[in-house]
Amino acid sequence: MTLESWRRYHRERSPSQLWVLGTHESPLTCVAVRPPDDMKMVYNLSFTYHSRSDFPTPYGFYTKYATQQNGSVNWYSKKSKLIRWSSSHCPLSPRHYKRRDFAYALKEHINITMYGTCGDGRFDGEEYTEAVTEHKFSLILENSCCAEYITEKFWDSLLKYNQVPVVYGATREEYDRIAPPKSYIFMQDFSSLEELAGFITKVGSSEIEYNEYHYWRRLGYVTKRRNPEDRIHHCNSICRMSDTVKQARAGKKFQYDEMSDVFFGGCRDCQKELDFFY
């Protein structure tokens, strides 16, 4: 929205009206819902992917089984290729860091199959799914480095393609808290592209080491969200918010600090953190 639109809507809003920040995009992408710098805490509630949102709707989550499951699958034997990267936006927006440059730099040290607009053009369909599933690893480069911004790319890698994600975006603590145990490779654990590529090659060449990254499947399961009923305008979501609206009408005050580390204040400079690899 324009600055004038923000001022007009804020000026004309009813004192009893609740404003909800509702989005599943990263704070760096949904700039249209960011209020001007001189208008703080204009929202009352939040409906985002973050766990500390008033109405959290994450892209996915991990649930432990009550007891460990018996049996195991040799995932190593089901994969014939090493690692893939899929991107739907190429070239990328100036707001985002240079993911493509990083992927191509890593490709100098390891064989990466590239799909989507940065690769062979395929990004969906049965043929794409079959081709992608052949890979042991997936390079998951989130478009923003923001708190708990772990998108469907990560969850699809685990659930749909049965791969080991090599991740960059959220912090190590956030991945450890949200993802299945030892289900991913955290890029910042390595000091160079060569070291990262060497580790991927090493694990991808060992049946024992690779299958260890799938052991979590005996301990729990992942669920992917972002179904239509999870969107803010769906009747299920409106029902989730109905009790809060009733409390507000009864006089309870709600205030959401959109500039806190939960949302707009929770992003880091992705490019700066990547530069140490070069």
GROMACS .gro file of C-alpha atoms in nm:
model
  278
    1MET     CA    1   0.000   0.000   0.000
    2THR     CA    2   0.104   0.358  -0.047
    3LEU     CA    3   0.188   0.579   0.248
    4GLU     CA    4  -0.131   0.776   0.194
    5SER     CA    5  -0.338   0.456   0.189
    6TRP     CA    6  -0.188   0.345   0.519
    7ARG     CA    7  -0.269   0.678   0.679
    8ARG     CA    8  -0.623   0.687   0.543
    9TYR     CA    9  -0.710   0.330   0.645
   10HIS     CA   10  -0.561   0.381   0.989
   11ARG     CA   11  -0.744   0.711   1.032
   12GLU     CA   12  -1.079   0.568   0.925
   13ARG     CA   13  -1.063   0.235   1.109
   14SER     CA   14  -1.317   0.175   1.383
   15PRO     CA   15  -1.178   0.159   1.739
   16SER     CA   16  -1.335  -0.186   1.771
   17GLN     CA   17  -1.189  -0.318   1.446
   18LEU     CA   18  -0.914  -0.580   1.471
   19TRP     CA   19  -0.633  -0.577   1.217
   20VAL     CA   20  -0.474  -0.918   1.154
   21LEU     CA   21  -0.138  -0.957   0.983
   22GLY     CA   22  -0.213  -1.263   0.771
   23THR     CA   23   0.053  -1.405   0.541
   24HIS     CA   24   0.264  -1.713   0.475
   25GLU     CA   25   0.528  -1.518   0.286
   26SER     CA   26   0.853  -1.402   0.440
   27PRO     CA   27   0.872  -1.048   0.581
   28LEU     CA   28   1.110  -0.953   0.300
   29THR     CA   29   0.857  -1.057   0.037
   30CYS     CA   30   0.530  -0.920   0.176
   31VAL     CA   31   0.648  -0.559   0.193
   32ALA     CA   32   0.299  -0.436   0.106
   33VAL     CA   33   0.170  -0.526   0.453
   34ARG     CA   34   0.460  -0.360   0.634
   35PRO     CA   35   0.340  -0.034   0.790
   36PRO     CA   36   0.538   0.290   0.747
   37ASP     CA   37   0.822   0.346   0.992
   38ASP     CA   38   0.626   0.608   1.185
   39MET     CA   39   0.327   0.375   1.235
   40LYS     CA   40   0.415   0.112   1.492
   41MET     CA   41   0.202  -0.177   1.620
   42VAL     CA   42  -0.092  -0.112   1.389
   43TYR     CA   43  -0.189  -0.480   1.395
   44ASN     CA   44  -0.376  -0.648   1.676
   45LEU     CA   45  -0.315  -1.012   1.585
   46SER     CA   46  -0.102  -1.228   1.356
   47PHE     CA   47  -0.176  -1.527   1.134
   48THR     CA   48   0.162  -1.648   1.006
   49TYR     CA   49   0.393  -1.950   0.991
   50HIS     CA   50   0.578  -1.850   1.310
   51SER     CA   51   0.514  -2.057   1.624
   52ARG     CA   52   0.469  -1.739   1.830
   53SER     CA   53   0.202  -1.606   1.599
   54ASP     CA   54  -0.143  -1.564   1.755
   55PHE     CA   55  -0.271  -1.817   1.502
   56PRO     CA   56   0.035  -2.019   1.394
   57THR     CA   57   0.006  -2.204   1.064
   58PRO     CA   58   0.349  -2.348   0.984
   59TYR     CA   59   0.438  -2.496   0.647
   60GLY     CA   60   0.492  -2.831   0.817
   61PHE     CA   61   0.572  -2.998   1.148
   62TYR     CA   62   0.721  -3.311   1.299
   63THR     CA   63   0.534  -3.543   1.536
   64LYS     CA   64   0.697  -3.818   1.744
   65TYR     CA   65   0.548  -4.166   1.760
   66ALA     CA   66   0.450  -4.295   2.103
   67THR     CA   67   0.689  -4.587   2.046
   68GLN     CA   68   0.965  -4.644   1.795
   69GLN     CA   69   0.850  -4.819   1.478
   70ASN     CA   70   0.998  -5.152   1.374
   71GLY     CA   71   1.155  -5.224   1.039
   72SER     CA   72   1.364  -5.003   0.816
   73VAL     CA   73   1.396  -4.901   0.453
   74ASN     CA   74   1.722  -4.890   0.262
   75TRP     CA   75   1.677  -4.541   0.121
   76TYR     CA   76   2.029  -4.546  -0.019
   77SER     CA   77   1.937  -4.824  -0.261
   78LYS     CA   78   1.638  -4.626  -0.390
   79LYS     CA   79   1.844  -4.327  -0.507
   80SER     CA   80   2.071  -4.323  -0.813
   81LYS     CA   81   2.168  -3.954  -0.827
   82LEU     CA   82   2.334  -3.724  -0.575
   83ILE     CA   83   2.174  -3.380  -0.530
   84ARG     CA   84   1.924  -3.152  -0.703
   85TRP     CA   85   1.821  -2.788  -0.683
   86SER     CA   86   1.479  -2.664  -0.794
   87SER     CA   87   1.395  -2.296  -0.835
   88SER     CA   88   1.077  -2.135  -0.964
   89HIS     CA   89   1.221  -1.783  -0.986
   90CYS     CA   90   1.523  -1.711  -1.203
   91PRO     CA   91   1.652  -1.443  -1.218
   92LEU     CA   92   1.561  -1.359  -0.863
   93SER     CA   93   1.413  -1.042  -0.720
   94PRO     CA   94   1.665  -0.774  -0.613
   95ARG     CA   95   1.522  -0.810  -0.262
   96HIS     CA   96   1.666  -1.160  -0.238
   97TYR     CA   97   2.024  -1.279  -0.212
   98LYS     CA   98   2.209  -1.442  -0.501
   99ARG     CA   99   2.091  -1.800  -0.463
  100ARG     CA  100   2.162  -1.881  -0.824
  101ASP     CA  101   2.524  -1.766  -0.796
  102PHE     CA  102   2.572  -1.979  -0.487
  103ALA     CA  103   2.419  -2.289  -0.649
  104TYR     CA  104   2.644  -2.251  -0.953
  105ALA     CA  105   2.949  -2.196  -0.733
  106LEU     CA  106   2.871  -2.515  -0.541
  107LYS     CA  107   2.816  -2.694  -0.873
  108GLU     CA  108   3.185  -2.642  -0.951
  109HIS     CA  109   3.263  -2.885  -0.667
  110ILE     CA  110   2.976  -3.132  -0.690
  111ASN     CA  111   2.733  -3.254  -0.955
  112ILE     CA  112   2.399  -3.075  -0.900
  113THR     CA  113   2.098  -3.144  -1.120
  114MET     CA  114   1.909  -2.818  -1.168
  115TYR     CA  115   1.536  -2.797  -1.228
  116GLY     CA  116   1.298  -2.508  -1.280
  117THR     CA  117   1.369  -2.171  -1.435
  118CYS     CA  118   1.735  -2.191  -1.334
  119GLY     CA  119   1.765  -2.540  -1.482
  120ASP     CA  120   1.583  -2.750  -1.740
  121GLY     CA  121   1.252  -2.567  -1.702
  122ARG     CA  122   1.060  -2.849  -1.532
  123PHE     CA  123   0.910  -2.762  -1.196
  124ASP     CA  124   0.601  -2.980  -1.157
  125GLY     CA  125   0.418  -3.275  -1.304
  126GLU     CA  126   0.463  -3.651  -1.282
  127GLU     CA  127   0.779  -3.657  -1.493
  128TYR     CA  128   0.939  -3.392  -1.272
  129THR     CA  129   0.846  -3.579  -0.953
  130GLU     CA  130   0.995  -3.905  -1.081
  131ALA     CA  131   1.318  -3.733  -1.187
  132VAL     CA  132   1.360  -3.540  -0.862
  133THR     CA  133   1.292  -3.842  -0.639
  134GLU     CA  134   1.599  -4.020  -0.780
  135HIS     CA  135   1.828  -3.780  -0.588
  136LYS     CA  136   1.966  -3.848  -0.240
  137PHE     CA  137   1.988  -3.481  -0.140
  138SER     CA  138   1.805  -3.159  -0.216
  139LEU     CA  139   1.960  -2.812  -0.198
  140ILE     CA  140   1.708  -2.599  -0.007
  141LEU     CA  141   1.788  -2.229  -0.034
  142GLU     CA  142   1.504  -2.032   0.122
  143ASN     CA  143   1.448  -1.695  -0.043
  144SER     CA  144   1.482  -1.516   0.293
  145CYS     CA  145   1.675  -1.573   0.615
  146CYS     CA  146   1.393  -1.496   0.858
  147ALA     CA  147   1.291  -1.648   1.191
  148GLU     CA  148   1.130  -1.992   1.147
  149TYR     CA  149   1.085  -1.935   0.774
  150ILE     CA  150   1.106  -2.302   0.675
  151THR     CA  151   0.887  -2.348   0.372
  152GLU     CA  152   0.730  -2.628   0.169
  153LYS     CA  153   1.063  -2.681  -0.010
  154PHE     CA  154   1.200  -2.838   0.307
  155TRP     CA  155   0.891  -3.043   0.395
  156ASP     CA  156   0.843  -3.168   0.038
  157SER     CA  157   1.203  -3.285   0.038
  158LEU     CA  158   1.136  -3.502   0.345
  159LEU     CA  159   0.781  -3.614   0.277
  160LYS     CA  160   0.727  -3.616  -0.099
  161TYR     CA  161   1.074  -3.696  -0.231
  162ASN     CA  162   1.226  -3.881   0.068
  163GLN     CA  163   1.550  -3.685   0.048
  164VAL     CA  164   1.800  -3.529   0.286
  165PRO     CA  165   1.772  -3.148   0.264
  166VAL     CA  166   2.087  -2.936   0.259
  167VAL     CA  167   1.946  -2.620   0.410
  168TYR     CA  168   2.007  -2.247   0.424
  169GLY     CA  169   1.763  -1.993   0.566
  170ALA     CA  170   1.653  -2.032   0.927
  171THR     CA  171   1.898  -2.070   1.216
  172ARG     CA  172   2.040  -2.400   1.339
  173GLU     CA  173   1.837  -2.367   1.660
  174GLU     CA  174   1.516  -2.323   1.463
  175TYR     CA  175   1.580  -2.623   1.239
  176ASP     CA  176   1.671  -2.836   1.542
  177ARG     CA  177   1.350  -2.734   1.716
  178ILE     CA  178   1.115  -2.773   1.420
  179ALA     CA  179   1.261  -3.047   1.198
  180PRO     CA  180   1.298  -3.421   1.265
  181PRO     CA  181   1.625  -3.512   1.442
  182LYS     CA  182   1.925  -3.559   1.210
  183SER     CA  183   1.711  -3.521   0.900
  184TYR     CA  184   1.906  -3.242   0.729
  185ILE     CA  185   2.252  -3.095   0.663
  186PHE     CA  186   2.303  -2.739   0.789
  187MET     CA  187   2.522  -2.545   0.548
  188GLN     CA  188   2.677  -2.310   0.803
  189ASP     CA  189   2.834  -2.610   0.978
  190PHE     CA  190   3.099  -2.597   0.704
  191SER     CA  191   3.369  -2.341   0.640
  192SER     CA  192   3.385  -2.359   0.260
  193LEU     CA  193   3.210  -2.484  -0.051
  194GLU     CA  194   3.475  -2.754  -0.085
  195GLU     CA  195   3.411  -2.881   0.267
  196LEU     CA  196   3.034  -2.883   0.217
  197ALA     CA  197   3.060  -3.061  -0.119
  198GLY     CA  198   3.304  -3.312   0.028
  199PHE     CA  199   3.067  -3.398   0.312
  200ILE     CA  200   2.769  -3.442   0.078
  201THR     CA  201   2.978  -3.668  -0.145
  202LYS     CA  202   3.101  -3.869   0.154
  203VAL     CA  203   2.753  -3.927   0.300
  204GLY     CA  204   2.607  -3.990  -0.044
  205SER     CA  205   2.866  -4.262  -0.105
  206SER     CA  206   2.802  -4.451   0.218
  207GLU     CA  207   2.493  -4.667   0.260
  208ILE     CA  208   2.526  -4.662   0.639
  209GLU     CA  209   2.584  -4.288   0.676
  210TYR     CA  210   2.311  -4.194   0.430
  211ASN     CA  211   2.048  -4.417   0.590
  212GLU     CA  212   2.128  -4.261   0.928
  213TYR     CA  213   1.971  -3.939   0.797
  214HIS     CA  214   1.646  -4.134   0.748
  215TYR     CA  215   1.644  -4.303   1.089
  216TRP     CA  216   1.406  -4.034   1.218
  217ARG     CA  217   1.130  -4.197   1.011
  218ARG     CA  218   1.115  -4.474   1.272
  219LEU     CA  219   1.079  -4.216   1.550
  220GLY     CA  220   0.809  -3.992   1.405
  221TYR     CA  221   0.649  -3.844   1.095
  222VAL     CA  222   0.613  -3.510   0.922
  223THR     CA  223   0.295  -3.335   0.816
  224LYS     CA  224   0.283  -3.070   0.547
  225ARG     CA  225   0.043  -2.779   0.589
  226ARG     CA  226  -0.058  -2.498   0.355
  227ASN     CA  227  -0.381  -2.671   0.260
  228PRO     CA  228  -0.669  -2.447   0.140
  229GLU     CA  229  -0.831  -2.471   0.484
  230ASP     CA  230  -0.514  -2.325   0.640
  231ARG     CA  231  -0.547  -1.995   0.456
  232ILE     CA  232  -0.671  -1.695   0.647
  233HIS     CA  233  -0.988  -1.644   0.442
  234HIS     CA  234  -1.106  -2.006   0.479
  235CYS     CA  235  -1.398  -2.074   0.711
  236ASN     CA  236  -1.179  -2.300   0.930
  237SER     CA  237  -0.940  -2.012   0.990
  238ILE     CA  238  -1.224  -1.771   1.061
  239CYS     CA  239  -1.356  -2.016   1.320
  240ARG     CA  240  -1.010  -2.026   1.481
  241MET     CA  241  -1.025  -1.651   1.524
  242SER     CA  242  -1.388  -1.627   1.638
  243ASP     CA  243  -1.315  -1.671   2.011
  244THR     CA  244  -1.056  -1.394   1.996
  245VAL     CA  245  -1.305  -1.163   1.828
  246LYS     CA  246  -1.556  -1.237   2.104
  247GLN     CA  247  -1.293  -1.154   2.367
  248ALA     CA  248  -1.215  -0.827   2.191
  249ARG     CA  249  -1.581  -0.732   2.180
  250ALA     CA  250  -1.597  -0.805   2.553
  251GLY     CA  251  -1.324  -0.549   2.611
  252LYS     CA  252  -0.998  -0.744   2.599
  253LYS     CA  253  -0.715  -0.560   2.426
  254PHE     CA  254  -0.493  -0.726   2.167
  255GLN     CA  255  -0.172  -0.577   2.033
  256TYR     CA  256   0.084  -0.732   1.797
  257ASP     CA  257   0.433  -0.591   1.750
  258GLU     CA  258   0.497  -0.662   1.383
  259MET     CA  259   0.849  -0.517   1.410
  260SER     CA  260   0.961  -0.769   1.675
  261ASP     CA  261   1.191  -1.066   1.610
  262VAL     CA  262   0.882  -1.275   1.537
  263PHE     CA  263   0.831  -1.107   1.201
  264PHE     CA  264   0.975  -0.794   1.035
  265GLY     CA  265   1.252  -0.767   1.294
  266GLY     CA  266   1.351  -1.133   1.266
  267CYS     CA  267   1.538  -1.134   0.934
  268ARG     CA  268   1.911  -1.157   0.868
  269ASP     CA  269   2.130  -1.061   0.573
  270CYS     CA  270   2.146  -1.385   0.372
  271GLN     CA  271   2.409  -1.260   0.130
  272LYS     CA  272   2.643  -1.141   0.403
  273GLU     CA  273   2.631  -1.480   0.575
  274LEU     CA  274   2.695  -1.661   0.245
  275ASP     CA  275   2.996  -1.451   0.154
  276PHE     CA  276   3.224  -1.644   0.390
  277PHE     CA  277   3.191  -1.949   0.161
  278TYR     CA  278   3.375  -1.774  -0.122
   0.00000   0.00000   0.00000
